[in-house]
């Protein structure tokens, strides 16, 4: 009998119920009890959704983040919230977001903990704060209450916790101490927790250790052995869960830890499964993650069965089946997507459908394929249709791809020659000023876009309204005296969605929300087919903006790597190929902009860094195709055309050579919070082209002073010749208000003037 289970269910709710309940509580519009009731209902509903499984997760639900939940379970709260009043959930929200519902500004306004990306996903967790003085004390109330709730509902529940090594690895020490020194203090708390769960009747506990798919120092590998020898108990069975990648050099370690079961992501670690089976002791459970928890395509059930059947014959009841990872990373239910055409919908599978696939697979294994004949046939029809669909495969795109040659990636002349021509063409002063693209997305702008989307505003009125917005931002920039202007991006809802909507090969869901952090969700567009740009996407707006000014107007595009990394992508071809297709589409747009007389074109690659694979050994390959895609997109232009790129992050040290390889004439980056320290990377490496280090922290409502901006620019000028420096904000201004933006940019321009006069 193959057993089915799930590692985690999307907790935000099919209609984002949790988001709305949280935001209402935070605004003081509803009570804590009401919020808790929504949580309880969602858990109950989600267990009902999973009722066909042999084991459902408990503890995967959270009001903000599962890592922060673990910090609470382990009693690891930052000192600064210890004595604050209210429910423990209030302190929880203070750590998560700086404030809870009842807090007035400045009253309990505390510093939120840092937030960062969960492995290579777009989910962000709250970083545990650790120091040499950290002590851990068990608070099992949340987990035990939820476990009790599940038991009362008759759910066969498997508590889920984050393992001690992954917990420490995710945490940050402020005092640079060795995190592993905390392990002896941490383990007794885990032991107590397991004992409590056992006492309450838990049979299995899922203990997540995804760091086993990353490169680990020998000290961390040894710590695994130490930790699991300590945690090993006869009272409760442990299912050690790894996901997101291959085990590689940690494979033997993972197989030999004294736990009763091991979960492996059989999609990412497909080739390793025979070795895992060989190394795993014969009394251990092997859980195979065979349904993709990170993407939205239907599983090919027959192909999966072909592969699973011999494994099932060998392992029998020791074989468990699951999604590859928690379903947190996919939307809930494809059947709500009434606006997607039926053909496309028939290729997709969201969380509920994925769980159903698991049930079909286990039934086919346990009772023979004939017992699931209809389900398997329907699945096969959809899989076969997608494989040959003309909506997916476009011969013209394949031909264009085959024609890509190295020349397409190269500018005509090296940067030094281009720079002369561009200076001649653009006649910019020293320390030229510019912004990153967007101007405030006011209520009015959003209202216009909504009316248009709902069909309540016709196209020509929409165009007029948008032109007014563009004219406003051009007017403001001229008054401010900026040197290179932007049109302001009023027409864009989102920097990826905007382009996806205009490309063939992309589809959009209505409710395909995926949690990004806390109550925030994103709705990644779905790249399903070969990419075609049927017509220019941005040219008319930029041309209009250029017609209003004699200053150079920047064309504004999102780069291929960023579009790819923020989408659900195809699983029937390598990411690199999908990225090349996007690169060709953006290249056409770049050339159209150039032909329309646009002399400066910015191609944002905000998400290039976050696509880095989990293992460093694979970085090189990723960076090669990612940089190549950018070059294909950008480098078809004449020498005189100036290419900018923008990246809104500041860790460059480890990828600086690849950044330089992109060969953009100008790169603007986020730096203002780090006092220009990050420029050290550019300095050590001797970055050859122009740089605009951000001098205005756009994540803060504060207005930078002229002195501060001059200070930052002088720091920059110590490392990079002034002739190659630009003056600009950290990122786009879309989330700020005009009242903040105008004085801030005024100071920025004034600072640039002063800097020029000092040279
Ligand atoms: Zn940015």
XYZ file of C-alpha atoms and ligand atoms in Angstrom:
760
model
C 0.000 0.000 0.000
C 1.477 3.300 -1.064
C 0.624 5.957 1.515
C -0.232 9.539 0.518
C 0.537 12.654 2.495
C 1.079 16.364 2.098
C 3.922 18.537 3.320
C 1.941 21.756 3.634
C -1.165 23.436 2.222
C -1.511 27.072 1.005
C -2.823 28.847 4.079
C -3.818 32.179 2.623
C -7.139 30.705 1.429
C -8.604 30.196 -2.026
C -10.038 33.718 -1.934
C -7.239 35.167 0.189
C -9.468 35.046 3.266
C -6.490 35.097 5.620
C -5.060 38.184 3.954
C -8.261 40.138 4.427
C -8.743 38.942 7.991
C -5.183 39.909 8.916
C -5.357 43.329 7.323
C -8.679 44.036 8.944
C -7.276 43.106 12.365
C -4.163 45.199 11.840
C -6.289 48.205 10.960
C -8.247 47.745 14.165
C -11.411 46.933 12.258
C -11.940 43.478 13.721
C -11.087 41.616 16.876
C -8.387 39.115 17.601
C -11.071 36.530 18.215
C -12.469 37.128 14.749
C -9.003 36.672 13.269
C -8.438 33.470 15.217
C -11.817 32.200 14.061
C -10.849 32.750 10.430
C -7.625 30.837 11.076
C -9.522 27.986 12.643
C -12.047 27.838 9.773
C -9.292 27.861 7.186
C -7.473 25.004 8.902
C -10.665 23.030 9.088
C -11.468 23.670 5.432
C -7.969 22.782 4.334
C -8.019 19.510 6.219
C -11.347 18.740 4.578
C -9.688 19.488 1.229
C -7.025 16.933 2.082
C -9.338 14.285 3.460
C -8.442 11.728 0.808
C -4.844 11.661 1.967
C -3.564 9.185 4.493
C -1.796 11.947 6.423
C -2.535 15.665 6.479
C -0.117 18.269 7.807
C -0.839 20.214 10.979
C 1.271 23.203 11.967
C 1.645 24.308 8.357
C -0.994 26.964 8.924
C 0.402 30.270 10.132
C -0.797 33.808 10.728
C 2.359 35.183 9.143
C 5.239 32.813 8.622
C 6.177 29.285 9.591
C 9.724 30.235 10.573
C 8.463 32.909 12.940
C 6.060 30.309 14.357
C 9.047 28.091 15.031
C 10.836 30.950 16.801
C 7.810 31.261 19.085
C 7.647 27.523 19.655
C 11.305 27.631 20.648
C 10.791 30.686 22.837
C 13.254 32.690 20.777
C 11.716 36.155 20.859
C 13.792 39.296 20.384
C 14.435 41.055 23.682
C 12.691 44.214 22.479
C 9.197 42.705 22.513
C 9.445 40.665 25.695
C 7.647 43.029 28.025
C 5.064 44.380 25.623
C 1.468 43.770 26.456
C -1.341 42.105 24.581
C -1.934 38.645 23.252
C 1.102 36.658 22.190
C -0.140 37.123 18.615
C 0.338 40.864 19.073
C 3.993 40.351 19.855
C 4.142 37.978 16.962
C 2.925 40.708 14.591
C 5.288 43.255 16.154
C 8.229 41.055 15.258
C 6.807 40.271 11.841
C 5.904 43.793 10.784
C 6.891 46.260 13.501
C 3.406 46.795 14.810
C 0.223 45.048 15.850
C -3.381 46.149 15.742
C -3.762 48.016 18.988
C -0.415 49.756 18.777
C -0.398 53.413 17.984
C 2.616 54.761 16.135
C 5.486 55.489 18.551
C 3.691 53.646 21.275
C 4.634 50.074 20.579
C 6.360 50.830 17.322
C 9.148 48.247 17.430
C 11.717 47.280 14.880
C 10.502 44.384 12.781
C 12.812 41.436 12.253
C 14.592 41.071 8.970
C 12.809 39.223 6.207
C 14.467 37.245 3.455
C 13.767 34.734 0.739
C 12.945 31.136 1.585
C 15.568 29.226 -0.394
C 15.087 29.854 -4.110
C 11.377 30.646 -3.861
C 9.595 33.970 -3.886
C 8.307 33.361 -0.335
C 9.925 35.476 2.391
C 10.415 34.321 5.963
C 11.181 36.195 9.152
C 14.824 35.662 9.997
C 15.355 34.247 13.512
C 17.568 36.507 15.601
C 20.333 34.604 17.334
C 23.238 35.552 19.586
C 25.555 33.888 22.061
C 23.052 34.733 24.779
C 20.042 33.193 23.037
C 18.159 30.781 25.277
C 15.382 28.511 24.112
C 12.296 27.531 26.084
C 9.466 25.466 24.744
C 6.103 26.997 23.980
C 4.191 24.192 22.346
C 0.760 25.766 22.769
C 0.129 26.749 19.135
C 1.144 23.417 17.689
C -0.612 21.362 20.349
C -3.823 23.360 20.015
C -3.870 22.916 16.282
C -3.069 19.255 16.649
C -5.930 18.917 19.084
C -8.240 20.716 16.670
C -7.278 18.268 13.929
C -7.783 15.284 16.213
C -11.216 16.492 17.270
C -12.158 16.740 13.612
C -11.003 13.195 13.055
C -8.114 14.275 10.832
C -5.202 11.895 10.603
C -2.685 14.587 11.326
C 1.055 14.702 11.055
C 2.588 17.692 12.870
C 5.126 19.631 10.801
C 8.075 21.462 12.300
C 11.275 23.012 10.996
C 14.291 20.957 11.987
C 16.934 22.319 14.355
C 19.717 22.594 11.779
C 17.621 24.376 9.190
C 16.299 26.660 11.936
C 19.806 27.677 12.963
C 20.977 27.957 9.368
C 18.118 30.338 8.561
C 18.847 32.488 11.599
C 21.302 35.354 11.801
C 23.702 36.221 14.553
C 24.408 39.883 15.135
C 27.590 39.165 17.043
C 29.196 36.944 14.407
C 29.185 33.965 16.740
C 29.019 30.415 15.477
C 25.385 29.429 15.236
C 26.161 25.777 15.766
C 27.241 26.554 19.311
C 23.573 27.054 20.061
C 22.692 23.509 19.039
C 23.206 21.940 22.491
C 20.807 24.518 23.919
C 18.300 23.969 21.158
C 18.099 20.182 21.117
C 16.534 19.705 24.562
C 13.647 21.938 23.487
C 13.087 19.847 20.381
C 13.214 16.699 22.530
C 10.566 18.140 24.844
C 8.416 19.142 21.889
C 8.557 15.676 20.369
C 7.685 14.159 23.740
C 4.657 16.438 24.063
C 3.470 15.573 20.569
C 3.914 11.887 21.288
C 2.023 12.253 24.537
C -0.865 13.826 22.666
C -0.968 10.921 20.265
C 1.171 11.944 17.304
C 2.413 8.936 15.381
C 4.528 10.739 12.812
C 6.199 14.168 12.949
C 7.477 15.763 9.758
C 10.721 17.563 10.452
C 11.836 19.800 7.600
C 15.544 20.038 6.853
C 15.707 21.559 3.365
C 19.285 22.712 3.943
C 20.267 19.158 3.088
C 19.975 20.195 -0.554
C 22.606 22.916 -0.129
C 26.382 22.732 0.193
C 27.129 22.080 3.864
C 30.408 22.408 5.740
C 31.620 19.226 7.408
C 30.808 20.812 10.765
C 27.183 21.167 9.740
C 27.099 17.631 8.392
C 28.420 16.350 11.703
C 25.927 18.471 13.557
C 23.176 16.631 11.691
C 24.394 13.328 13.064
C 24.700 14.737 16.563
C 21.265 16.331 16.441
C 19.347 13.370 15.099
C 21.058 10.922 17.407
C 19.774 13.092 20.227
C 16.267 13.524 18.817
C 15.825 9.865 17.994
C 13.048 8.424 20.108
C 10.776 5.416 20.177
C 7.806 7.543 21.160
C 7.204 9.184 17.814
C 8.351 8.529 14.255
C 10.262 11.221 12.412
C 9.848 11.909 8.715
C 12.835 13.994 7.688
C 11.792 16.204 4.782
C 14.162 17.620 2.179
C 13.018 19.545 -0.889
C 13.919 22.018 -3.628
C 16.967 20.173 -4.894
C 19.329 17.264 -5.006
C 21.012 15.775 -1.974
C 24.307 15.082 -3.762
C 27.150 14.901 -1.224
C 24.583 14.915 1.609
C 22.783 11.880 0.226
C 24.439 9.288 2.436
C 24.126 11.545 5.437
C 20.381 12.007 4.850
C 19.869 8.287 4.343
C 21.748 7.309 7.469
C 20.272 9.663 10.016
C 18.358 7.745 12.682
C 14.864 8.728 11.565
C 12.003 6.499 10.500
C 11.354 8.131 7.149
C 12.915 10.391 4.537
C 11.145 12.650 2.054
C 12.997 13.466 -1.155
C 11.975 15.860 -3.908
C 11.800 13.246 -6.646
C 11.418 15.855 -9.385
C 14.597 17.741 -8.630
C 16.458 14.700 -7.344
C 15.022 12.215 -9.854
C 18.407 10.708 -10.698
C 19.278 10.192 -7.075
C 16.318 8.034 -6.145
C 17.995 4.680 -7.000
C 20.899 5.596 -4.702
C 18.540 6.714 -1.971
C 16.667 3.411 -2.179
C 19.949 1.544 -1.967
C 21.283 3.472 1.000
C 18.130 3.734 3.047
C 17.815 1.052 5.723
C 15.140 -1.508 4.912
C 12.849 -0.504 7.767
C 12.617 3.142 6.691
C 9.840 4.886 4.862
C 10.746 6.651 1.634
C 8.466 9.510 0.710
C 8.791 10.550 -2.912
C 7.745 14.052 -3.924
C 6.365 13.289 -7.364
C 3.856 16.095 -7.899
C 5.429 19.491 -8.480
C 4.783 21.801 -5.527
C 6.422 24.750 -7.263
C 4.653 24.834 -10.595
C 1.127 24.647 -11.945
C 1.218 21.967 -14.645
C -0.661 18.708 -14.575
C 1.476 15.725 -13.640
C 1.972 13.169 -16.404
C 0.395 10.343 -14.435
C 1.235 7.488 -16.793
C 4.880 8.451 -17.040
C 4.977 8.787 -13.260
C 3.382 5.367 -12.842
C 5.839 3.793 -15.272
C 8.572 5.033 -13.012
C 6.857 4.355 -9.700
C 5.524 0.856 -10.224
C 8.872 -0.954 -9.950
C 9.734 1.187 -6.927
C 6.408 0.300 -5.371
C 6.992 -3.404 -5.993
C 10.309 -3.068 -4.242
C 9.270 -0.882 -1.307
C 5.617 -1.832 -0.785
C 4.137 -0.078 2.242
C 7.430 1.741 2.806
C 6.621 3.950 -0.183
C 4.866 7.223 0.549
C 3.761 9.692 -2.093
C 3.620 13.471 -1.730
C 4.041 16.743 -3.573
C 7.714 17.650 -4.024
C 7.475 20.365 -1.356
C 4.797 22.260 0.540
C 1.970 23.421 -1.749
C 2.448 26.888 -0.288
C 4.030 27.888 -3.584
C 1.006 27.199 -5.804
C -2.541 28.625 -5.916
C -5.440 26.662 -4.479
C -7.976 25.676 -7.109
C -7.933 25.737 -10.901
C -11.699 25.242 -11.104
C -12.220 28.865 -9.970
C -10.463 30.102 -13.097
C -13.524 30.644 -15.274
C -11.805 33.205 -17.460
C -9.132 30.807 -18.633
C -10.174 28.926 -21.737
C -10.979 25.273 -21.187
C -8.070 23.987 -23.217
C -5.480 25.839 -21.186
C -7.278 25.048 -17.968
C -7.139 21.356 -18.829
C -3.332 21.513 -18.705
C -3.154 23.047 -15.253
C -3.259 21.740 -11.755
C -3.336 23.860 -8.598
C -3.096 22.583 -5.011
C -6.423 20.748 -4.891
C -5.859 19.120 -8.251
C -2.350 18.126 -7.254
C -3.682 16.334 -4.193
C -6.139 14.549 -6.408
C -3.305 13.445 -8.667
C -1.659 11.914 -5.616
C -4.789 9.973 -4.798
C -5.091 8.692 -8.357
C -1.458 7.618 -8.368
C -1.709 5.775 -5.088
C -4.957 4.069 -6.109
C -3.390 2.995 -9.400
C -0.416 1.592 -7.524
C -2.456 -0.093 -4.829
C -5.348 -1.411 -6.907
C -3.981 -1.503 -10.425
C -4.185 1.033 -13.248
C -7.562 -0.270 -14.373
C -9.104 0.964 -11.120
C -8.339 4.511 -12.233
C -8.898 4.043 -15.922
C -11.006 7.139 -16.562
C -8.811 9.436 -14.517
C -5.674 8.180 -16.204
C -7.205 8.460 -19.656
C -8.364 12.033 -19.073
C -4.971 12.944 -17.748
C -3.268 11.394 -20.739
C -5.509 13.268 -23.143
C -4.560 16.589 -21.574
C -0.856 15.763 -21.432
C -0.826 14.614 -25.060
C -2.789 17.657 -26.252
C -0.398 20.063 -24.562
C 2.625 18.343 -26.076
C 1.525 18.999 -29.635
C -0.646 22.077 -29.259
C 0.014 24.834 -31.775
C -0.652 27.270 -28.948
C 2.456 25.942 -27.257
C 4.689 25.300 -30.221
C 5.321 27.924 -32.815
C 7.750 26.911 -35.572
C 8.645 30.557 -36.257
C 9.895 30.950 -32.680
C 11.936 27.769 -32.908
C 13.527 29.025 -36.129
C 14.315 32.392 -34.583
C 15.907 30.645 -31.630
C 18.029 28.461 -33.874
C 19.260 31.597 -35.631
C 20.630 33.223 -32.493
C 24.338 33.712 -32.952
C 27.081 35.203 -30.851
C 26.981 38.460 -32.810
C 23.508 39.206 -31.544
C 24.928 39.384 -28.060
C 27.621 41.876 -28.944
C 27.564 45.639 -29.260
C 29.422 46.986 -32.285
C 32.154 48.716 -30.284
C 33.565 48.360 -26.784
C 32.204 50.563 -24.002
C 34.960 53.173 -24.191
C 34.148 53.948 -27.832
C 30.424 53.818 -27.261
C 30.754 56.181 -24.334
C 32.318 58.875 -26.518
C 29.568 58.600 -29.087
C 26.870 58.620 -26.438
C 28.311 61.682 -24.723
C 28.371 63.425 -28.068
C 24.777 62.416 -28.703
C 23.275 63.077 -25.287
C 25.465 65.969 -24.112
C 24.856 65.189 -20.472
C 26.565 67.066 -17.659
C 28.807 65.356 -15.142
C 26.878 63.548 -12.431
C 23.805 63.250 -14.651
C 20.540 62.834 -12.776
C 17.770 60.369 -13.558
C 15.155 58.169 -11.868
C 14.493 54.437 -12.094
C 11.226 54.501 -14.018
C 8.023 54.719 -12.068
C 6.494 57.813 -10.523
C 3.839 57.649 -7.775
C 0.980 55.313 -8.633
C -1.738 57.566 -7.283
C -5.309 56.559 -6.461
C -6.318 58.353 -9.621
C -4.000 56.265 -11.798
C -5.198 53.036 -10.275
C -8.781 54.129 -10.686
C -8.296 54.852 -14.399
C -6.651 51.489 -14.964
C -9.423 49.677 -13.079
C -12.153 51.393 -15.061
C -10.417 50.458 -18.285
C -9.929 46.873 -17.195
C -13.576 46.533 -16.251
C -14.601 47.925 -19.626
C -16.061 51.074 -18.061
C -13.669 53.344 -19.913
C -13.080 53.063 -23.646
C -9.648 52.843 -25.136
C -9.432 56.361 -26.418
C -10.511 57.900 -23.081
C -8.037 55.616 -21.334
C -5.253 56.738 -23.653
C -6.100 60.373 -23.036
C -6.135 59.859 -19.279
C -2.800 58.047 -19.334
C -1.257 60.722 -21.527
C -2.287 63.290 -18.948
C -0.493 61.288 -16.289
C 2.613 61.005 -18.444
C 2.498 64.725 -19.168
C 2.309 65.427 -15.464
C 5.367 63.385 -14.669
C 7.329 64.939 -17.539
C 6.337 68.407 -16.346
C 7.457 67.642 -12.797
C 10.780 66.279 -14.010
C 11.429 69.329 -16.170
C 10.657 71.618 -13.252
C 12.997 69.611 -11.073
C 15.704 69.858 -13.710
C 16.450 66.154 -14.071
C 18.719 65.272 -16.992
C 17.378 61.978 -18.336
C 13.618 61.696 -17.975
C 11.181 58.792 -17.714
C 7.533 58.556 -18.657
C 6.540 57.333 -15.183
C 4.958 53.915 -15.896
C 1.398 54.997 -15.067
C 0.027 52.391 -17.486
C 1.756 49.485 -15.719
C 0.167 47.506 -12.944
C 3.239 45.404 -12.440
C 6.574 45.334 -14.214
C 6.226 41.688 -15.275
C 2.478 41.359 -15.730
C 2.434 44.387 -18.031
C 4.729 42.675 -20.519
C 3.260 39.199 -20.034
C -0.170 40.536 -20.942
C 1.116 41.699 -24.287
C 3.106 38.628 -25.198
C 1.582 35.595 -26.862
C 2.432 32.486 -24.902
C 1.372 34.014 -21.571
C -1.839 33.459 -19.612
C -3.207 35.075 -16.467
C -5.210 33.604 -13.664
C -7.847 35.439 -11.662
C -7.251 33.843 -8.289
C -3.802 32.353 -8.783
C -2.440 34.061 -5.699
C 0.668 32.792 -3.995
C 1.858 34.102 -0.644
C 4.929 36.270 -0.903
C 5.141 37.298 2.756
C 2.644 37.850 5.572
C -0.589 38.997 3.988
C 1.072 39.879 0.679
C 0.439 37.686 -2.324
C 1.590 37.735 -5.925
C -0.162 36.335 -8.951
C 2.623 35.072 -11.216
C 1.691 35.052 -14.899
C 1.753 31.655 -16.576
C 4.164 31.170 -19.438
C 2.647 28.305 -21.371
C 3.837 28.603 -24.953
C 6.456 29.910 -27.335
C 6.765 33.644 -26.909
C 5.742 36.054 -29.636
C 5.554 39.812 -29.433
C 2.641 40.557 -31.752
C 3.227 44.305 -31.700
C 5.222 46.990 -29.930
C 4.412 47.115 -26.235
C 5.757 50.407 -24.966
C 6.698 52.522 -27.976
C 3.629 54.749 -28.205
C 3.889 55.837 -24.560
C 7.592 56.586 -24.729
C 7.219 58.405 -28.039
C 4.490 60.544 -26.573
C 6.610 61.294 -23.505
C 9.589 62.164 -25.725
C 7.407 64.539 -27.746
C 6.892 66.633 -24.606
C 10.538 67.369 -23.899
C 13.900 68.063 -25.477
C 15.653 66.132 -22.767
C 16.397 62.451 -23.472
C 13.475 60.186 -22.518
C 14.377 56.691 -21.306
C 12.603 53.731 -22.843
C 11.625 51.435 -19.969
C 11.509 47.646 -20.232
C 11.634 44.624 -17.972
C 14.434 42.232 -18.840
C 14.008 38.591 -19.890
C 15.527 37.099 -16.746
C 13.228 39.060 -14.460
C 10.139 38.210 -16.491
C 11.136 34.545 -16.317
C 11.959 34.501 -12.607
C 8.655 36.085 -11.637
C 6.466 33.783 -13.740
C 5.224 30.216 -13.555
C 7.344 28.760 -16.313
C 7.100 25.912 -18.760
C 8.223 22.513 -17.586
C 8.568 21.128 -21.098
C 11.741 23.000 -21.955
C 14.756 24.278 -19.996
C 14.410 27.681 -18.296
C 17.310 28.857 -20.415
C 15.286 28.299 -23.585
C 12.234 30.093 -22.228
C 14.527 32.936 -21.273
C 15.977 33.115 -24.777
C 12.493 33.433 -26.218
C 11.737 36.307 -23.884
C 15.071 37.854 -24.808
C 14.138 37.839 -28.496
C 10.806 39.512 -27.755
C 12.434 42.225 -25.652
C 15.114 42.681 -28.297
C 12.441 43.484 -30.873
C 10.980 46.053 -28.504
C 14.412 47.585 -27.905
C 14.979 47.930 -31.637
C 11.541 49.433 -32.174
C 12.244 51.975 -29.458
C 15.556 52.827 -31.072
C 13.888 53.232 -34.469
C 11.345 55.516 -32.876
C 14.193 57.815 -31.876
C 14.591 56.763 -28.250
C 18.245 57.275 -27.355
C 18.364 55.806 -23.856
C 16.771 52.437 -23.054
C 16.627 50.884 -19.599
C 16.119 47.137 -19.212
C 15.353 46.245 -15.594
C 16.757 43.023 -14.220
C 15.410 43.321 -10.689
C 15.176 39.552 -10.233
C 18.400 38.393 -11.836
C 20.093 37.670 -8.541
C 17.256 35.747 -6.974
C 17.337 33.188 -9.777
C 20.722 31.958 -8.557
C 20.553 28.206 -7.892
C 20.756 26.948 -4.320
C 24.099 25.366 -4.917
C 27.021 27.527 -5.872
C 28.308 24.835 -8.167
C 25.361 25.634 -10.456
C 25.703 29.412 -10.379
C 28.030 29.551 -13.328
C 25.634 27.810 -15.664
C 22.715 30.017 -14.611
C 24.698 33.215 -14.903
C 25.885 32.239 -18.340
C 22.454 31.844 -19.853
C 20.951 34.694 -17.848
C 23.623 37.171 -18.906
C 23.448 35.893 -22.453
C 19.670 36.499 -22.508
C 20.180 40.053 -21.300
C 22.802 40.629 -23.963
C 20.535 39.276 -26.685
C 17.793 41.620 -25.506
C 19.991 44.677 -25.160
C 22.850 44.522 -27.558
C 21.241 44.884 -30.974
C 21.408 48.676 -30.746
C 23.766 51.181 -32.359
C 26.742 52.512 -30.409
C 25.014 55.847 -29.866
C 22.088 54.300 -28.055
C 22.704 54.135 -24.349
C 21.580 50.959 -22.557
C 20.816 51.159 -18.849
C 19.981 48.333 -16.528
C 18.657 48.470 -12.993
C 18.928 46.051 -10.096
C 17.251 46.668 -6.791
C 19.520 44.861 -4.412
C 22.943 45.364 -3.147
C 24.766 42.083 -2.859
C 27.040 42.138 -5.848
C 30.350 40.881 -4.552
C 29.853 37.314 -5.669
C 28.404 38.014 -9.101
C 30.136 41.215 -10.114
C 31.906 39.688 -13.093
C 28.623 38.548 -14.570
C 27.135 41.983 -13.985
C 30.035 43.476 -15.892
C 29.529 40.882 -18.633
C 26.060 42.257 -19.251
C 27.922 45.241 -20.688
C 25.145 47.758 -20.037
C 26.428 51.290 -20.533
C 24.930 52.336 -17.211
C 23.775 50.304 -14.225
C 21.685 51.791 -11.438
C 21.633 49.930 -8.144
C 20.327 50.099 -4.601
C 22.931 51.478 -2.208
C 21.631 54.277 -0.041
C 21.234 52.212 3.146
C 24.664 50.697 3.010
C 26.588 53.973 2.909
C 28.015 52.992 -0.478
C 29.806 50.005 0.999
C 28.534 47.810 -1.746
C 30.470 49.850 -4.223
C 33.526 48.089 -2.853
C 32.575 45.231 -5.130
C 32.695 47.535 -8.115
C 35.869 49.082 -6.834
C 37.841 45.860 -6.269
C 36.772 44.525 -9.579
C 37.329 47.808 -11.371
C 33.911 47.923 -12.945
C 34.426 49.400 -16.407
C 31.125 51.117 -17.292
C 28.933 53.793 -15.691
C 27.126 53.385 -12.367
C 24.284 55.145 -10.636
C 24.451 54.174 -6.968
C 21.076 54.942 -5.356
C 21.151 57.975 -3.053
C 17.470 58.078 -2.071
C 16.046 55.232 -0.008
C 12.670 54.847 -1.628
C 11.519 52.275 0.951
C 11.376 55.018 3.546
C 9.109 58.073 3.722
C 12.146 60.133 4.745
C 13.467 62.836 2.438
C 17.226 62.706 1.921
C 19.035 65.999 2.506
C 21.386 67.542 -0.039
C 24.261 67.033 2.351
C 23.481 63.392 2.751
C 23.317 62.864 -1.002
C 26.595 64.721 -1.501
C 28.158 62.634 1.241
C 27.042 59.436 -0.458
C 28.210 60.554 -3.888
C 31.606 61.552 -2.530
C 31.905 58.090 -1.010
C 31.111 56.698 -4.435
C 33.593 58.999 -6.142
C 36.371 57.572 -3.984
C 35.900 54.266 -5.746
C 34.639 55.136 -9.190
C 35.809 58.034 -11.359
C 33.293 60.879 -11.223
C 33.038 60.809 -15.040
C 31.278 57.473 -14.737
C 28.843 58.281 -11.927
C 25.122 58.957 -12.153
C 22.853 60.358 -9.467
C 19.526 58.560 -8.941
C 17.202 56.964 -6.359
C 17.549 53.331 -5.207
C 14.527 52.091 -7.147
C 11.235 53.155 -8.736
C 9.053 55.716 -6.970
C 5.719 54.043 -7.508
C 4.984 53.388 -3.849
C 5.808 56.937 -2.741
C 3.644 60.070 -2.765
C 4.380 63.117 -4.906
C 4.755 65.186 -1.721
C 7.745 63.041 -0.814
C 9.152 62.565 -4.275
C 9.328 66.218 -5.287
C 11.418 67.497 -2.364
C 13.606 64.386 -2.440
C 14.377 64.747 -6.130
C 14.817 68.488 -5.686
C 17.563 67.760 -3.166
C 19.048 65.168 -5.471
C 19.281 67.585 -8.392
C 20.651 70.354 -6.183
C 23.265 67.964 -4.806
C 24.314 67.036 -8.352
C 24.721 70.739 -9.199
C 26.960 71.270 -6.182
C 28.998 68.216 -7.042
C 29.545 69.481 -10.576
C 30.792 72.795 -9.315
C 33.395 71.107 -7.126
C 35.100 69.444 -10.081
Zn 14.531 48.415 -8.210
